[in-house]
Short mmCIF file of C-alpha atoms and ligand atoms in Angstrom, two decimals:
data_model
loop_
_atom_site.label_atom_id
_atom_site.label_comp_id
_atom_site.label_asym_id
_atom_site.label_seq_id
_atom_site.Cartn_x
_atom_site.Cartn_y
_atom_site.Cartn_z
CA MET J 78 0.12 0.00 0.13
CA ASN J 79 1.70 3.89 -1.01
CA VAL J 80 1.15 6.76 0.76
CA LEU J 81 -2.02 7.94 -0.27
CA ALA J 82 -3.42 4.78 -0.30
CA CYS J 83 -3.06 4.48 3.42
CA ARG J 84 -3.86 8.23 4.49
CA ARG J 85 -7.18 7.60 2.93
CA PHE J 86 -7.23 4.00 3.86
CA CYS J 87 -6.62 5.18 8.09
CA ALA J 88 -9.23 8.78 7.20
CA TRP J 89 -11.78 6.06 5.75
CA LEU J 90 -11.57 3.90 9.12
CA VAL J 91 -11.60 7.04 11.30
CA LEU J 92 -15.15 8.11 10.26
CA ALA J 93 -15.95 4.18 9.80
CA ILE J 94 -15.20 4.56 14.00
CA PHE J 95 -16.75 8.06 14.41
CA ALA J 96 -20.38 6.82 11.93
CA PHE J 97 -20.13 3.58 14.08
CA THR J 98 -19.72 5.26 18.17
CA ILE J 99 -22.55 7.81 16.19
CA CYS J 100 -24.75 4.76 14.86
CA ALA J 101 -24.28 2.90 19.14
CA ILE J 102 -24.82 6.40 21.55
CA PRO J 103 -29.13 5.10 22.15
CA ILE J 104 -32.14 7.58 20.51
CA TRP J 105 -31.75 10.23 23.82
CA ALA J 106 -29.08 9.44 26.97
CA ALA J 107 -30.42 9.16 30.41
CA ASP J 108 -30.02 12.66 31.36
CA ASN J 109 -30.85 14.75 27.69
CA VAL J 110 -34.33 16.28 27.56
CA VAL J 111 -36.66 15.70 25.15
CA VAL J 112 -39.40 17.62 24.67
CA LEU J 113 -42.73 16.32 23.14
CA LYS J 114 -45.10 19.11 21.29
CA ALA J 115 -48.39 18.52 19.69
CA GLU J 116 -51.53 20.86 18.79
CA ARG J 117 -53.65 19.36 21.59
CA MET J 118 -53.13 17.53 25.23
CA PHE J 119 -55.72 15.49 27.27
CA ASP J 120 -53.78 16.04 30.36
CA GLY J 121 -55.45 13.06 32.54
CA LYS J 122 -57.39 15.59 34.89
CA SER J 123 -59.42 18.54 33.37
CA LYS J 124 -62.15 18.85 31.53
CA THR J 125 -60.97 19.86 28.04
CA LEU J 126 -58.55 19.35 25.56
CA VAL J 127 -55.02 22.10 26.58
CA GLN J 128 -54.09 23.96 23.41
CA HIS J 129 -50.95 23.59 21.90
CA GLY J 130 -49.53 20.64 24.18
CA VAL J 131 -45.42 20.36 25.51
CA VAL J 132 -44.23 18.00 27.71
CA ILE J 133 -41.16 17.76 29.00
CA ILE J 134 -39.16 14.46 29.58
CA GLN J 135 -36.15 14.05 31.14
CA GLY J 136 -34.23 9.98 31.72
CA ASP J 137 -37.97 8.06 33.33
CA LYS J 138 -39.31 11.17 34.06
CA ILE J 139 -42.14 14.20 33.28
CA VAL J 140 -40.45 17.40 34.43
CA ASP J 141 -42.69 19.66 33.23
CA VAL J 142 -46.19 20.41 31.43
CA GLY J 143 -48.25 22.43 29.94
CA SER J 144 -49.70 24.98 26.97
CA ASN J 145 -46.98 26.53 24.55
CA LEU J 146 -44.33 25.60 27.32
CA ALA J 147 -40.50 27.07 26.50
CA ILE J 148 -38.20 24.51 25.09
CA PRO J 149 -35.37 23.77 26.47
CA SER J 150 -31.97 24.74 24.83
CA GLY J 151 -30.11 21.40 23.00
CA ALA J 152 -33.37 19.39 24.38
CA GLN J 153 -35.22 16.39 21.67
CA VAL J 154 -37.82 18.01 20.20
CA ILE J 155 -40.43 15.51 19.06
CA ASP J 156 -43.47 17.95 16.65
CA LEU J 157 -45.85 15.37 16.54
CA GLY J 158 -47.79 18.22 15.03
CA ASP J 159 -51.43 17.16 14.75
CA ALA J 160 -52.57 15.03 17.70
CA THR J 161 -53.82 14.57 21.16
CA LEU J 162 -51.08 13.50 23.57
CA ALA J 163 -52.44 11.95 26.91
CA PRO J 164 -50.88 9.35 29.48
CA GLY J 165 -51.03 6.54 28.68
CA PHE J 166 -54.21 4.37 28.29
CA MET J 167 -54.25 1.59 31.17
CA ASP J 168 -56.79 -1.37 30.79
CA ALA J 169 -58.27 -2.90 34.04
CA HIS J 170 -58.94 -5.67 33.16
CA THR J 171 -57.21 -8.12 30.73
CA HIS J 172 -55.35 -11.40 30.25
CA LEU J 173 -52.38 -11.23 28.28
CA THR J 174 -50.80 -15.18 28.29
CA LEU J 175 -54.43 -15.83 26.77
CA ASP J 176 -56.44 -15.86 23.22
CA TYR J 177 -59.46 -17.13 23.61
CA SER J 178 -60.80 -15.47 20.27
CA GLY J 179 -61.18 -18.41 17.84
CA ASP J 180 -63.80 -21.33 17.50
CA TYR J 181 -64.19 -21.88 22.10
CA ASN J 182 -64.62 -26.25 20.84
CA VAL J 183 -61.07 -25.93 18.82
CA ARG J 184 -59.60 -24.56 21.76
CA ARG J 185 -61.13 -26.66 24.53
CA LEU J 186 -59.64 -29.31 22.37
CA HIS J 187 -55.86 -27.70 21.85
CA GLU J 188 -56.77 -27.32 26.01
CA LEU J 189 -55.10 -30.52 26.38
CA ASP J 190 -52.71 -30.80 23.84
CA LEU J 191 -50.75 -27.16 24.06
CA ASN J 192 -47.26 -26.41 25.23
CA VAL J 193 -47.31 -24.19 28.60
CA SER J 194 -44.21 -22.64 26.97
CA GLU J 195 -45.64 -21.99 23.52
CA GLN J 196 -48.16 -20.23 25.26
CA ALA J 197 -45.49 -17.91 26.75
CA ILE J 198 -44.01 -17.16 24.28
CA LYS J 199 -46.57 -15.99 22.32
CA ALA J 200 -48.54 -13.88 25.02
CA THR J 201 -45.37 -12.15 24.85
CA THR J 202 -46.74 -10.93 20.96
CA TYR J 203 -49.58 -9.87 22.89
CA ALA J 204 -47.77 -7.96 24.96
CA ARG J 205 -45.87 -5.57 22.32
CA ALA J 206 -49.60 -5.83 20.10
CA THR J 207 -50.88 -3.83 24.22
CA VAL J 208 -48.44 -1.54 24.52
CA GLU J 209 -48.13 -0.27 20.77
CA ALA J 210 -52.11 -0.43 20.78
CA GLY J 211 -50.83 3.01 23.63
CA PHE J 212 -51.82 1.00 26.71
CA THR J 213 -48.87 0.90 28.80
CA THR J 214 -50.07 -0.40 31.97
CA VAL J 215 -52.60 -3.60 32.82
CA ARG J 216 -53.48 -5.27 35.87
CA ASP J 217 -54.22 -9.20 34.21
CA LEU J 218 -57.35 -10.32 35.81
CA GLY J 219 -56.18 -14.26 35.48
CA SER J 220 -53.79 -17.06 33.44
CA ARG J 221 -54.40 -20.64 34.18
CA PHE J 222 -53.60 -23.68 31.56
CA VAL J 223 -55.42 -26.72 32.81
CA GLY J 224 -53.32 -29.34 34.03
CA SER J 225 -50.16 -26.56 34.26
CA ARG J 226 -48.52 -25.56 37.70
CA GLU J 227 -46.87 -22.29 35.67
CA PHE J 228 -47.38 -18.71 36.66
CA VAL J 229 -46.95 -17.16 32.98
CA ASP J 230 -48.63 -13.38 34.64
CA VAL J 231 -46.20 -13.74 37.04
CA ALA J 232 -43.57 -14.31 34.31
CA LEU J 233 -44.27 -12.13 32.04
CA ARG J 234 -44.64 -9.61 34.13
CA ASN J 235 -41.33 -9.59 35.25
CA SER J 236 -39.61 -10.09 31.61
CA ILE J 237 -40.85 -7.01 30.91
CA ASN J 238 -40.01 -4.99 34.42
CA LYS J 239 -36.27 -6.36 33.48
CA GLY J 240 -36.29 -5.17 29.63
CA VAL J 241 -36.07 -9.02 28.12
CA ILE J 242 -39.36 -7.85 26.19
CA VAL J 243 -41.67 -4.52 25.54
CA GLY J 244 -44.89 -4.75 26.88
CA PRO J 245 -46.95 -2.54 29.48
CA ARG J 246 -46.66 -2.31 33.09
CA MET J 247 -48.14 -5.51 34.12
CA LEU J 248 -49.89 -6.06 38.19
CA VAL J 249 -50.98 -9.43 37.53
CA ALA J 250 -53.26 -11.81 39.47
CA THR J 251 -52.10 -15.40 39.05
CA LYS J 252 -55.35 -17.99 39.14
CA GLY J 253 -58.25 -16.41 39.63
CA ILE J 254 -59.82 -18.01 42.38
CA GLY J 255 -63.15 -19.50 42.97
CA ALA J 256 -65.55 -22.11 43.62
CA THR J 257 -65.68 -26.49 42.46
CA GLY J 258 -67.45 -26.48 39.71
CA GLY J 259 -67.47 -22.59 39.30
CA HIS J 260 -66.78 -20.15 36.87
CA PHE J 261 -63.27 -20.91 37.13
CA ASP J 262 -62.87 -24.90 37.79
CA PRO J 263 -60.38 -25.20 34.57
CA THR J 264 -62.17 -29.51 35.16
CA SER J 265 -65.76 -28.39 34.49
CA GLY J 266 -67.83 -29.27 31.54
CA PHE J 267 -64.82 -32.62 31.54
CA ARG J 268 -65.42 -35.68 31.89
CA ASP J 269 -65.61 -36.31 35.56
CA PHE J 270 -61.93 -37.04 36.95
CA LEU J 271 -60.25 -36.94 33.33
CA PHE J 272 -57.31 -34.84 34.67
CA GLY J 273 -57.16 -37.66 37.94
CA ARG J 274 -57.72 -34.84 40.45
CA GLU J 275 -60.04 -32.60 41.79
CA PRO J 276 -58.35 -28.86 41.44
CA ASP J 277 -57.74 -27.75 44.62
CA TYR J 278 -56.44 -24.44 46.22
CA THR J 279 -52.67 -24.59 44.09
CA ASP J 280 -55.39 -24.38 41.25
CA GLY J 281 -57.09 -21.51 42.41
CA ILE J 282 -60.13 -23.62 43.57
CA ALA J 283 -61.47 -23.25 47.37
CA ASN J 284 -64.60 -23.23 49.52
CA GLY J 285 -64.71 -22.29 52.75
CA PRO J 286 -63.62 -19.10 54.04
CA GLU J 287 -60.12 -21.26 54.94
CA GLU J 288 -59.38 -22.16 52.05
CA ILE J 289 -59.66 -19.78 50.21
CA ARG J 290 -57.64 -17.62 52.46
CA GLU J 291 -55.30 -20.12 51.45
CA ALA J 292 -55.88 -19.78 47.84
CA VAL J 293 -54.81 -16.43 48.75
CA ARG J 294 -51.75 -16.47 50.70
CA PHE J 295 -50.51 -18.89 47.81
CA GLU J 296 -51.47 -16.81 45.12
CA VAL J 297 -49.22 -13.87 47.43
CA LYS J 298 -46.42 -16.17 47.96
CA ASN J 299 -46.42 -16.90 44.18
CA GLY J 300 -45.96 -13.29 42.89
CA ALA J 301 -49.49 -12.21 42.69
CA ASP J 302 -49.84 -8.45 42.44
CA VAL J 303 -53.91 -8.25 42.96
CA ILE J 304 -56.48 -10.69 44.25
CA LYS J 305 -59.36 -12.47 41.65
CA ALA J 306 -62.32 -14.03 41.89
CA ALA J 307 -65.38 -15.31 40.49
CA VAL J 308 -68.50 -14.58 43.08
CA SER J 309 -70.57 -15.46 40.41
CA GLY J 310 -71.67 -17.49 37.01
CA GLY J 311 -70.28 -16.42 33.63
CA VAL J 312 -70.26 -17.18 30.17
CA LEU J 313 -67.76 -18.89 28.79
CA SER J 314 -67.75 -21.48 30.95
CA LEU J 315 -69.97 -24.88 30.20
CA ALA J 316 -71.24 -26.27 33.95
CA ASP J 317 -73.03 -23.30 35.49
CA GLU J 318 -75.33 -20.26 35.10
CA VAL J 319 -74.20 -16.62 33.86
CA ASP J 320 -75.91 -15.10 37.52
CA THR J 321 -76.21 -17.18 40.43
CA PRO J 322 -73.54 -16.59 43.20
CA GLN J 323 -70.61 -18.83 43.15
CA LEU J 324 -69.21 -18.16 47.03
CA THR J 325 -71.40 -17.52 50.03
CA PRO J 326 -71.22 -14.56 52.21
CA ALA J 327 -68.83 -16.04 54.43
CA GLU J 328 -66.26 -16.89 51.51
CA MET J 329 -66.76 -13.40 50.18
CA ALA J 330 -65.78 -12.01 53.52
CA ALA J 331 -62.64 -14.20 54.21
CA LEU J 332 -60.98 -13.30 50.15
CA ILE J 333 -61.01 -9.44 51.03
CA ASP J 334 -59.83 -9.61 54.18
CA GLU J 335 -56.98 -11.70 53.54
CA SER J 336 -56.21 -10.16 50.59
CA HIS J 337 -56.44 -5.96 52.23
CA ARG J 338 -54.57 -7.28 54.91
CA LEU J 339 -52.10 -8.84 52.29
CA ARG J 340 -52.50 -4.88 51.08
CA LYS J 341 -53.49 -6.69 47.32
CA LYS J 342 -56.85 -5.13 46.35
CA VAL J 343 -59.62 -7.33 44.89
CA ALA J 344 -61.55 -7.39 41.55
CA VAL J 345 -64.06 -9.80 41.48
CA HIS J 346 -65.73 -11.79 38.21
CA CYS J 347 -69.70 -10.97 39.05
CA HIS J 348 -72.48 -10.66 36.22
CA GLY J 349 -75.09 -11.94 38.69
CA ASP J 350 -77.12 -8.42 40.71
CA GLN J 351 -76.36 -11.10 44.50
CA ALA J 352 -73.13 -11.85 43.68
CA ALA J 353 -72.29 -7.93 43.59
CA ARG J 354 -74.78 -6.78 46.06
CA GLU J 355 -72.50 -10.03 48.30
CA ALA J 356 -69.85 -8.12 47.08
CA ILE J 357 -70.06 -5.05 47.42
CA GLU J 358 -70.97 -5.49 50.99
CA ALA J 359 -67.99 -7.54 51.58
CA GLY J 360 -65.43 -4.24 50.65
CA VAL J 361 -64.51 -5.79 46.61
CA ASP J 362 -63.05 -3.01 45.19
CA SER J 363 -63.67 -3.66 41.80
CA ILE J 364 -66.50 -5.48 39.97
CA GLU J 365 -65.62 -7.16 36.55
CA HIS J 366 -68.43 -7.14 34.22
CA GLY J 367 -71.37 -6.16 36.06
CA SER J 368 -74.39 -7.34 33.07
CA PHE J 369 -77.12 -8.04 36.00
CA MET J 370 -76.55 -5.20 38.42
CA LYS J 371 -80.15 -3.60 39.32
CA PRO J 372 -80.13 0.66 39.75
CA GLU J 373 -79.65 -0.14 43.82
CA THR J 374 -77.54 -1.98 43.17
CA LEU J 375 -75.64 0.56 41.67
CA THR J 376 -76.50 3.22 44.20
CA ARG J 377 -74.32 1.48 46.68
CA MET J 378 -71.30 0.96 44.28
CA LYS J 379 -71.85 4.76 43.83
CA ASN J 380 -72.10 5.29 48.07
CA LYS J 381 -69.11 3.09 48.32
CA GLY J 382 -66.68 4.30 45.91
CA THR J 383 -67.24 0.33 44.39
CA PHE J 384 -65.55 0.67 41.09
CA LEU J 385 -67.46 -0.99 37.70
CA THR J 386 -65.03 -2.35 34.95
CA PRO J 387 -68.04 -2.85 32.40
CA THR J 388 -66.22 -5.01 30.21
CA LEU J 389 -68.73 -3.68 26.85
CA MET J 390 -65.75 -5.53 24.24
CA ALA J 391 -65.79 -8.65 25.21
CA THR J 392 -69.74 -8.37 25.41
CA GLU J 393 -69.49 -7.09 21.60
CA TRP J 394 -67.28 -9.69 20.47
CA ILE J 395 -68.56 -12.71 21.29
CA MET J 396 -72.67 -11.25 20.43
CA SER J 397 -70.70 -10.74 17.34
CA LYS J 398 -69.49 -14.10 16.21
CA LEU J 399 -72.32 -15.73 17.94
CA ASP J 400 -71.51 -19.36 16.01
CA ASN J 401 -67.48 -19.54 17.26
CA TYR J 402 -69.86 -21.25 20.72
CA PRO J 403 -71.57 -23.64 21.78
CA ALA J 404 -75.85 -23.00 22.25
CA ALA J 405 -75.25 -23.52 26.06
CA LEU J 406 -73.20 -20.07 26.07
CA GLN J 407 -74.57 -18.46 23.15
CA ALA J 408 -77.92 -18.16 25.24
CA LYS J 409 -75.63 -16.65 27.95
CA ALA J 410 -74.45 -14.45 25.90
CA LYS J 411 -77.27 -13.26 24.44
CA ALA J 412 -78.68 -11.98 28.10
CA ALA J 413 -75.87 -10.79 29.66
CA GLY J 414 -75.76 -8.95 26.67
CA ALA J 415 -78.96 -7.90 26.43
CA ALA J 416 -79.10 -6.23 30.54
CA ARG J 417 -75.36 -4.68 30.08
CA SER J 418 -76.36 -1.43 28.13
CA ASP J 419 -79.42 -0.21 30.84
CA MET J 420 -77.10 -0.91 33.36
CA PHE J 421 -74.02 0.67 32.31
CA ARG J 422 -76.14 3.64 30.89
CA SER J 423 -76.97 3.82 35.12
CA ALA J 424 -74.32 3.85 35.90
CA VAL J 425 -72.83 6.32 34.04
CA LYS J 426 -75.85 8.70 34.92
CA MET J 427 -75.56 7.75 38.71
CA GLY J 428 -72.12 8.25 38.61
CA VAL J 429 -70.28 5.04 39.16
CA LYS J 430 -66.72 4.82 39.35
CA ILE J 431 -65.81 3.55 36.14
CA SER J 432 -63.00 2.29 35.23
CA PHE J 433 -61.91 1.59 31.79
CA GLY J 434 -61.17 -2.69 31.21
CA THR J 435 -61.98 -4.72 28.47
CA ASP J 436 -60.69 -8.60 29.03
CA ALA J 437 -58.83 -8.90 26.14
CA ALA J 438 -58.60 -13.15 25.44
CA VAL J 439 -62.07 -12.71 24.95
CA PHE J 440 -61.17 -10.23 21.50
CA PRO J 441 -57.06 -10.49 19.73
CA HIS J 442 -54.86 -7.74 21.77
CA GLY J 443 -54.73 -5.36 20.67
CA GLN J 444 -58.01 -3.98 20.07
CA ASN J 445 -58.50 -3.03 23.85
CA ALA J 446 -58.99 0.90 22.62
CA LYS J 447 -62.81 0.05 20.94
CA GLU J 448 -63.56 -0.25 24.29
CA PHE J 449 -63.79 3.70 23.85
CA LYS J 450 -66.49 4.08 21.71
CA LEU J 451 -69.02 1.60 23.45
CA MET J 452 -68.35 3.88 26.38
CA VAL J 453 -69.19 6.50 24.36
CA ASP J 454 -72.34 5.48 22.78
CA LEU J 455 -73.29 4.23 25.56
CA GLY J 456 -74.02 7.66 27.59
CA MET J 457 -70.87 8.82 28.65
CA THR J 458 -68.89 12.04 26.96
CA PRO J 459 -65.48 11.10 25.24
CA ILE J 460 -63.71 12.87 28.52
CA ASP J 461 -64.78 11.30 31.08
CA ALA J 462 -64.36 7.70 29.07
CA LEU J 463 -60.73 9.18 28.33
CA LYS J 464 -60.30 9.93 32.30
CA SER J 465 -61.70 6.47 32.69
CA ALA J 466 -58.65 4.93 31.56
CA THR J 467 -55.89 7.26 32.87
CA ALA J 468 -56.38 8.54 36.47
CA THR J 469 -59.86 6.59 37.41
CA ASP J 470 -57.56 3.27 36.20
CA ALA J 471 -54.32 4.64 38.42
CA GLU J 472 -56.52 5.10 41.04
CA LEU J 473 -58.25 1.47 40.45
CA LEU J 474 -54.54 0.33 40.51
CA GLY J 475 -53.67 2.40 43.78
CA ILE J 476 -50.57 3.41 41.26
CA ALA J 477 -51.48 6.95 40.61
CA GLN J 478 -49.14 8.36 42.27
CA LYS J 479 -46.70 7.08 39.58
CA VAL J 480 -49.16 7.09 36.69
CA GLY J 481 -52.37 8.21 35.24
CA THR J 482 -51.90 12.07 34.50
CA LEU J 483 -49.55 14.41 32.61
CA GLU J 484 -47.68 16.04 36.05
CA LYS J 485 -44.53 17.11 36.68
CA GLY J 486 -42.31 14.09 38.74
CA LYS J 487 -45.05 10.95 37.57
CA LEU J 488 -43.11 8.49 34.82
CA ALA J 489 -42.91 9.15 31.61
CA ASP J 490 -46.00 7.11 29.92
CA ILE J 491 -47.04 9.61 26.76
CA ILE J 492 -48.72 8.49 23.75
CA ALA J 493 -50.31 10.40 20.89
CA MET J 494 -53.75 10.07 18.70
CA PRO J 495 -53.56 11.70 15.28
CA GLY J 496 -56.31 14.52 15.69
CA ASP J 497 -59.28 15.19 18.76
CA PRO J 498 -60.40 11.86 20.26
CA THR J 499 -63.23 14.65 22.26
CA ALA J 500 -64.38 15.05 18.61
CA ASP J 501 -63.95 11.59 17.48
CA ILE J 502 -63.88 8.63 20.08
CA THR J 503 -61.89 6.42 17.59
CA ALA J 504 -59.24 8.06 17.34
CA THR J 505 -58.07 6.07 20.69
CA GLU J 506 -57.70 3.23 18.50
CA ARG J 507 -55.20 4.80 16.40
CA VAL J 508 -52.62 5.47 18.31
CA SER J 509 -49.13 6.77 16.91
CA PHE J 510 -47.22 7.56 19.32
CA VAL J 511 -46.14 5.78 22.51
CA MET J 512 -43.66 6.39 24.59
CA LYS J 513 -43.80 4.28 28.27
CA GLU J 514 -40.94 5.07 31.52
CA GLY J 515 -39.06 7.85 28.99
CA LYS J 516 -38.06 4.76 26.10
CA ILE J 517 -40.33 5.41 23.02
CA ILE J 518 -41.07 2.47 22.13
CA ARG J 519 -43.38 3.55 19.23
CA ASN J 520 -43.41 6.66 17.01
CA GLY J 521 -45.05 5.63 13.68
CA PRO J 522 -46.96 2.94 11.89
CA PRO J 523 -46.90 -0.43 14.79
CA ILE J 524 -44.04 -2.99 14.22
CA VAL J 525 -46.13 -5.85 15.82
CA GLN J 526 -50.44 -6.22 13.99
CA THR J 527 -52.82 -6.50 16.51
CA THR J 528 -53.25 -10.34 17.03
CA ALA J 529 -55.03 -11.76 13.66
CA GLU J 530 -58.67 -12.63 14.17
CA SER J 531 -58.83 -16.36 13.52
CA THR J 532 -60.86 -19.16 13.86
CA GLN J 533 -58.16 -21.81 14.49
CA ALA J 534 -57.31 -20.96 18.58
CA THR J 535 -54.32 -22.15 18.97
CA ASP J 536 -54.00 -20.76 22.30
CA ILE J 537 -55.82 -21.89 24.71
CA ALA J 538 -56.67 -22.10 28.49
CA ALA J 539 -59.58 -22.84 31.20
CA PRO J 540 -62.55 -19.64 30.81
CA VAL J 541 -62.55 -17.17 32.29
CA ASP J 542 -65.20 -14.16 30.82
ZN1 LIG H 715 -61.82 -11.29 31.73
#
């Protein structure tokens, strides 16, 4: 190599090293300041949108927020234009380890042969689809695989927290607690003793106050952040009626007392009115579904401050795909579907606290935001629907000091959607920007498409809805 060639080579090498170094630097270092701008902003607490919203982020926190704020020098500015900034959405009722959206009987057959590890790997794509849809936090209310002792929801939560995979912040319930033959009994509808034994508290199945306490302790020991129980029958289970009570008042009291002693909140799956009344009296934190609740029961909820998570999407999905379900379940779905709209309208009018929750898994993951339009169509204002999925859910989940609003000192969980969601609530279904704890997860088209609707269910589990 002559001198000139050698110089050229050295210059090339220096440039290459420089370029590589630049490329290797993360989009922004931890202490750098990022500024998000958009024409509008929903801050999670105001009754109207803020014009010319600006959020200033340093590291994982919001350091300032307001209208037309001055931009700090040297900050990275991301101008999202004709869009609305908002706190990351939350969904208080998901099942990120499961997918029930296909044919019910096909799924039940697969339930007997699917490898749980394979399901856990699939769940990582559900988690990604959910966070890319703008849901930066979920309360995951039940994960069980018949014949398996695995805690896939705990594994998913921990892997997200450690940065191994991308997904929403998760509060998990492990196995829902329920009675023998009740909505959560994974052996219901199968031949007696097909699985060799009756499920017990280690499967979430418990009878009597003492066993209920044991089940709560077992779940907390294994990583539960929240306790879920089925206190009435459900739609997607074969051996129960949809609205009958499934725990006695004494069992309900033990469930809630033991959970609260361990500083865990309690969410109960409940369609029936009697079971809801008993759960509310016992001090439950949220009623999930609540389809048949009467106005007197809603009044009691309002007075006690009990949250209602209506999961309108679940009923909507089942009603739109009735052929996927056996006749007995179709009848239950129709009865719950017919009752829930009036119940929801009444709850809105009475001012019951409504937490946003969808029952994702009954429908394909990533479509959570479709719940907003259903809520607005049944009488909720768009601003209240947005609050439900942000500040209200943060209050129910017990994490309002960290997330749920755009305020100084809170974690930078921030999303943006095109246009104005108060003029067209379906803007929530087109989230285009997602930041979680100061890290940009998405800016533009989704990296992972939402789970395709499928009639070939390869992903299975015991009934939850
Ligand atoms: Zn559910």
